[in-house]
Amino acid sequence: MKIAFIGLGNMGGGMAANLVKAGHDVRAFDLSQDALDAAKDAGCATFTSAKDAVANAEAVVSMLPNGAIVRGVYGEDVIGLAPTGAVFLDCSTIDVATARDVISSATEAGYDMVDAPVSGGIAAANGGTLTFMVGGSADAFARAKPILEAMGKAVIHAGDAGNGQAAKICNNMLLAIHMAGTCEAFAMAEKLGLDPQTFYDISSVSSGQNWSMTSYCPVPGVGPQSPSDNDYQGGFATALMLKDLRLAMEAADASDSAVPMGSRAAALYESFDGAGNGGKDFSAIIKTY
Ligand code: NAD
């Protein structure tokens, strides 16, 4: 397929390369020349504007920083400029309301579109092992699925437009809550005289077990290899977790949802990020306990 790809940063670069590997004709655009050069090396054709990249595309994939940029790119350079009938896949993490608005504008103009945010970081983007949570009509999902399968290991239909973003922020709010809770429990266990490994051996087979503990333990040297074993480098940056928590708090307000634990986790990550830790893996928050 002829696929335009807009936004070839840390995530989009690897995703576009995987579309090339799957045999697609990928037409890349990014504001950054470095990103475009890397895309060219990966086998993409490169363009100097989004309009040119989408001109003959059967599908458009985007991986952009935020909702305002997604709205601008689709509003100015994609809707009405890509061939009628093309399918659009926005894989960026953005607010639910913007995702629904942009999909509604695209649909009115005769395109199919899904929101398809991802779980998994840069390594998963490079390795083609992302999980996609997808919002949109059944037809739009059916068209998007084979494209997403070339970039991921799981593609799940979450329901109507915007539901992919809803799933993403609810999941990441829960992740922040159980990471903070896991850090809290390890820190208190230690103060009460328990060795962290012993606490892990007990809690990992008891009812406190959770992903932050057994797949991503914030305590160095405990559990499987994780960013804590590498001085909290790599992994999922605190700044990105905070971005998702802010989106979650916005969605909670808009939907009148009570999120006492989520808002506490958001406040903890606000202050951890504000203290200059935005580049560290989000499990480094254990240092504050
Ligand atoms: P990034 O900043 O590395 O990449 C974004 C790219 O978009 C940049 O190359 C930038 O030049 C480009 N860009 C910005 N405005 C543009 C425009 N108007 N037209 C064309 N290109 C434009 O960010 P990233 O880490 O790749 O993240 C992308 C999205 O993926 C974000 O929404 C992020 O929340 C989400 N995400 C990131 C991760 C991660 O681990 N990095 C994990 C899951 C989801």
mmCIF file of N, CA, C and O in Angstrom, residues 33-80:
data_model
loop_
_atom_site.group_PDB
_atom_site.id
_atom_site.type_symbol
_atom_site.label_atom_id
_atom_site.label_comp_id
_atom_site.label_asym_id
_atom_site.label_seq_id
_atom_site.Cartn_x
_atom_site.Cartn_y
_atom_site.Cartn_z
ATOM 1 N N GLN A 33 14.683 17.544 9.926
ATOM 2 C CA GLN A 33 15.475 16.969 8.826
ATOM 3 C C GLN A 33 16.172 15.688 9.283
ATOM 4 O O GLN A 33 16.266 14.726 8.521
ATOM 5 N N ASP A 34 16.625 15.659 10.537
ATOM 6 C CA ASP A 34 17.294 14.446 11.041
ATOM 7 C C ASP A 34 16.350 13.249 10.981
ATOM 8 O O ASP A 34 16.736 12.143 10.594
ATOM 9 N N ALA A 35 15.099 13.489 11.378
ATOM 10 C CA ALA A 35 14.109 12.400 11.361
ATOM 11 C C ALA A 35 13.872 11.943 9.924
ATOM 12 O O ALA A 35 13.747 10.738 9.649
ATOM 13 N N LEU A 36 13.825 12.907 8.998
ATOM 14 C CA LEU A 36 13.605 12.553 7.584
ATOM 15 C C LEU A 36 14.790 11.761 7.028
ATOM 16 O O LEU A 36 14.606 10.791 6.290
ATOM 17 N N ASP A 37 16.009 12.172 7.412
ATOM 18 C CA ASP A 37 17.194 11.448 6.939
ATOM 19 C C ASP A 37 17.165 9.995 7.433
ATOM 20 O O ASP A 37 17.465 9.066 6.673
ATOM 21 N N ALA A 38 16.793 9.820 8.702
ATOM 22 C CA ALA A 38 16.746 8.456 9.251
ATOM 23 C C ALA A 38 15.667 7.635 8.536
ATOM 24 O O ALA A 38 15.858 6.444 8.253
ATOM 25 N N ALA A 39 14.543 8.290 8.212
ATOM 26 C CA ALA A 39 13.457 7.580 7.515
ATOM 27 C C ALA A 39 13.919 7.154 6.120
ATOM 28 O O ALA A 39 13.596 6.060 5.651
ATOM 29 N N LYS A 40 14.685 8.027 5.486
ATOM 30 C CA LYS A 40 15.204 7.702 4.150
ATOM 31 C C LYS A 40 16.120 6.475 4.240
ATOM 32 O O LYS A 40 16.011 5.553 3.439
ATOM 33 N N ASP A 41 17.001 6.474 5.261
ATOM 34 C CA ASP A 41 17.899 5.323 5.445
ATOM 35 C C ASP A 41 17.109 4.036 5.675
ATOM 36 O O ASP A 41 17.568 2.949 5.333
ATOM 37 N N ALA A 42 15.925 4.184 6.279
ATOM 38 C CA ALA A 42 15.111 2.991 6.560
ATOM 39 C C ALA A 42 14.290 2.567 5.342
ATOM 40 O O ALA A 42 13.538 1.584 5.415
ATOM 41 N N GLY A 43 14.399 3.316 4.241
ATOM 42 C CA GLY A 43 13.706 2.883 3.016
ATOM 43 C C GLY A 43 12.439 3.651 2.686
ATOM 44 O O GLY A 43 11.700 3.277 1.770
ATOM 45 N N CYS A 44 12.162 4.742 3.431
ATOM 46 C CA CYS A 44 10.970 5.549 3.124
ATOM 47 C C CYS A 44 11.306 6.552 2.016
ATOM 48 O O CYS A 44 12.445 6.992 1.901
ATOM 49 N N ALA A 45 10.284 6.948 1.254
ATOM 50 C CA ALA A 45 10.429 8.114 0.377
ATOM 51 C C ALA A 45 10.150 9.324 1.260
ATOM 52 O O ALA A 45 9.254 9.271 2.119
ATOM 53 N N THR A 46 10.913 10.408 1.103
ATOM 54 C CA THR A 46 10.695 11.547 2.002
ATOM 55 C C THR A 46 10.142 12.744 1.228
ATOM 56 O O THR A 46 10.414 12.914 0.039
ATOM 57 N N PHE A 47 9.362 13.562 1.954
ATOM 58 C CA PHE A 47 8.678 14.712 1.344
ATOM 59 C C PHE A 47 8.914 15.958 2.175
ATOM 60 O O PHE A 47 9.169 15.870 3.382
ATOM 61 N N THR A 48 8.782 17.122 1.535
ATOM 62 C CA THR A 48 9.054 18.359 2.254
ATOM 63 C C THR A 48 7.788 18.984 2.845
ATOM 64 O O THR A 48 7.846 20.029 3.473
ATOM 65 N N SER A 49 6.638 18.357 2.635
ATOM 66 C CA SER A 49 5.421 18.833 3.308
ATOM 67 C C SER A 49 4.488 17.644 3.524
ATOM 68 O O SER A 49 4.574 16.634 2.798
ATOM 69 N N ALA A 50 3.616 17.791 4.507
ATOM 70 C CA ALA A 50 2.635 16.735 4.757
ATOM 71 C C ALA A 50 1.703 16.609 3.553
ATOM 72 O O ALA A 50 1.323 15.505 3.158
ATOM 73 N N LYS A 51 1.349 17.747 2.955
ATOM 74 C CA LYS A 51 0.444 17.738 1.794
ATOM 75 C C LYS A 51 0.999 16.854 0.679
ATOM 76 O O LYS A 51 0.282 16.069 0.083
ATOM 77 N N ASP A 52 2.302 16.999 0.394
ATOM 78 C CA ASP A 52 2.907 16.188 -0.669
ATOM 79 C C ASP A 52 2.947 14.714 -0.268
ATOM 80 O O ASP A 52 2.746 13.832 -1.100
ATOM 81 N N ALA A 53 3.235 14.453 0.993
ATOM 82 C CA ALA A 53 3.335 13.057 1.437
ATOM 83 C C ALA A 53 1.992 12.331 1.302
ATOM 84 O O ALA A 53 1.946 11.151 0.967
ATOM 85 N N VAL A 54 0.884 13.046 1.569
ATOM 86 C CA VAL A 54 -0.422 12.365 1.563
ATOM 87 C C VAL A 54 -1.080 12.368 0.177
ATOM 88 O O VAL A 54 -2.096 11.689 -0.031
ATOM 89 N N ALA A 55 -0.490 13.116 -0.783
ATOM 90 C CA ALA A 55 -1.185 13.359 -2.063
ATOM 91 C C ALA A 55 -1.697 12.102 -2.755
ATOM 92 O O ALA A 55 -2.822 12.100 -3.244
ATOM 93 N N ASN A 56 -0.897 11.039 -2.796
ATOM 94 C CA ASN A 56 -1.360 9.823 -3.494
ATOM 95 C C ASN A 56 -1.547 8.646 -2.544
ATOM 96 O O ASN A 56 -1.536 7.496 -2.978
ATOM 97 N N ALA A 57 -1.685 8.937 -1.259
ATOM 98 C CA ALA A 57 -1.670 7.850 -0.273
ATOM 99 C C ALA A 57 -3.020 7.133 -0.168
ATOM 100 O O ALA A 57 -4.076 7.757 -0.266
ATOM 101 N N GLU A 58 -2.935 5.825 0.044
ATOM 102 C CA GLU A 58 -4.160 5.058 0.336
ATOM 103 C C GLU A 58 -4.432 5.051 1.838
ATOM 104 O O GLU A 58 -5.549 4.799 2.285
ATOM 105 N N ALA A 59 -3.378 5.296 2.627
ATOM 106 C CA ALA A 59 -3.528 5.360 4.083
ATOM 107 C C ALA A 59 -2.577 6.424 4.620
ATOM 108 O O ALA A 59 -1.540 6.702 4.022
ATOM 109 N N VAL A 60 -2.971 7.035 5.745
ATOM 110 C CA VAL A 60 -2.107 8.013 6.414
ATOM 111 C C VAL A 60 -1.961 7.566 7.868
ATOM 112 O O VAL A 60 -2.963 7.310 8.544
ATOM 113 N N VAL A 61 -0.708 7.444 8.329
ATOM 114 C CA VAL A 61 -0.444 7.108 9.734
ATOM 115 C C VAL A 61 0.260 8.307 10.353
ATOM 116 O O VAL A 61 1.160 8.895 9.733
ATOM 117 N N SER A 62 -0.144 8.690 11.575
ATOM 118 C CA SER A 62 0.540 9.795 12.249
ATOM 119 C C SER A 62 0.972 9.379 13.644
ATOM 120 O O SER A 62 0.298 8.580 14.306
ATOM 121 N N MET A 63 2.130 9.917 14.084
ATOM 122 C CA MET A 63 2.657 9.641 15.431
ATOM 123 C C MET A 63 3.248 10.953 15.930
ATOM 124 O O MET A 63 4.449 11.208 15.811
ATOM 125 N N LEU A 64 2.389 11.816 16.471
ATOM 126 C CA LEU A 64 2.727 13.212 16.758
ATOM 127 C C LEU A 64 2.659 13.502 18.257
ATOM 128 O O LEU A 64 2.055 12.751 19.022
ATOM 129 N N PRO A 65 3.256 14.630 18.682
ATOM 130 C CA PRO A 65 3.385 14.886 20.119
ATOM 131 C C PRO A 65 2.091 15.138 20.891
ATOM 132 O O PRO A 65 1.984 14.741 22.050
ATOM 133 N N ASN A 66 1.126 15.859 20.303
ATOM 134 C CA ASN A 66 -0.059 16.203 21.113
ATOM 135 C C ASN A 66 -1.294 16.501 20.251
ATOM 136 O O ASN A 66 -1.200 16.548 19.011
ATOM 137 N N GLY A 67 -2.409 16.742 20.931
ATOM 138 C CA GLY A 67 -3.688 16.907 20.241
ATOM 139 C C GLY A 67 -3.745 18.144 19.362
ATOM 140 O O GLY A 67 -4.339 18.115 18.276
ATOM 141 N N ALA A 68 -3.137 19.256 19.802
ATOM 142 C CA ALA A 68 -3.190 20.483 19.005
ATOM 143 C C ALA A 68 -2.470 20.250 17.672
ATOM 144 O O ALA A 68 -2.945 20.696 16.611
ATOM 145 N N ILE A 69 -1.359 19.539 17.715
ATOM 146 C CA ILE A 69 -0.609 19.274 16.482
ATOM 147 C C ILE A 69 -1.393 18.307 15.579
ATOM 148 O O ILE A 69 -1.490 18.513 14.367
ATOM 149 N N VAL A 70 -1.987 17.288 16.182
ATOM 150 C CA VAL A 70 -2.787 16.337 15.386
ATOM 151 C C VAL A 70 -3.937 17.083 14.703
ATOM 152 O O VAL A 70 -4.180 16.929 13.501
ATOM 153 N N ARG A 71 -4.620 17.950 15.443
ATOM 154 C CA ARG A 71 -5.736 18.721 14.872
ATOM 155 C C ARG A 71 -5.247 19.600 13.704
ATOM 156 O O ARG A 71 -5.857 19.656 12.645
ATOM 157 N N GLY A 72 -4.103 20.255 13.917
ATOM 158 C CA GLY A 72 -3.554 21.138 12.886
ATOM 159 C C GLY A 72 -3.155 20.362 11.636
ATOM 160 O O GLY A 72 -3.498 20.753 10.518
ATOM 161 N N VAL A 73 -2.440 19.260 11.822
ATOM 162 C CA VAL A 73 -1.944 18.498 10.667
ATOM 163 C C VAL A 73 -3.122 17.931 9.862
ATOM 164 O O VAL A 73 -3.173 18.066 8.632
ATOM 165 N N TYR A 74 -4.092 17.303 10.546
ATOM 166 C CA TYR A 74 -5.230 16.725 9.800
ATOM 167 C C TYR A 74 -6.087 17.828 9.185
ATOM 168 O O TYR A 74 -6.512 17.724 8.037
ATOM 169 N N GLY A 75 -6.313 18.913 9.953
ATOM 170 C CA GLY A 75 -7.188 19.991 9.460
ATOM 171 C C GLY A 75 -6.601 20.720 8.267
ATOM 172 O O GLY A 75 -7.312 21.057 7.318
ATOM 173 N N GLU A 76 -5.289 20.949 8.307
ATOM 174 C CA GLU A 76 -4.684 21.770 7.247
ATOM 175 C C GLU A 76 -4.082 20.956 6.108
ATOM 176 O O GLU A 76 -4.069 21.409 4.967
ATOM 177 N N ASP A 77 -3.552 19.764 6.422
ATOM 178 C CA ASP A 77 -2.733 19.076 5.407
ATOM 179 C C ASP A 77 -3.231 17.700 4.982
ATOM 180 O O ASP A 77 -2.646 17.103 4.074
ATOM 181 N N VAL A 78 -4.226 17.163 5.657
ATOM 182 C CA VAL A 78 -4.606 15.774 5.338
ATOM 183 C C VAL A 78 -6.058 15.689 4.846
ATOM 184 O O VAL A 78 -6.315 15.237 3.725
ATOM 185 N N ILE A 79 -6.996 16.183 5.665
ATOM 186 C CA ILE A 79 -8.412 16.073 5.282
ATOM 187 C C ILE A 79 -8.660 16.955 4.059
ATOM 188 O O ILE A 79 -8.320 18.135 4.046
ATOM 189 N N GLY A 80 -9.204 16.355 3.015
ATOM 190 C CA GLY A 80 -9.461 17.096 1.773
ATOM 191 C C GLY A 80 -8.278 17.067 0.823
ATOM 192 O O GLY A 80 -8.417 17.416 -0.344
#
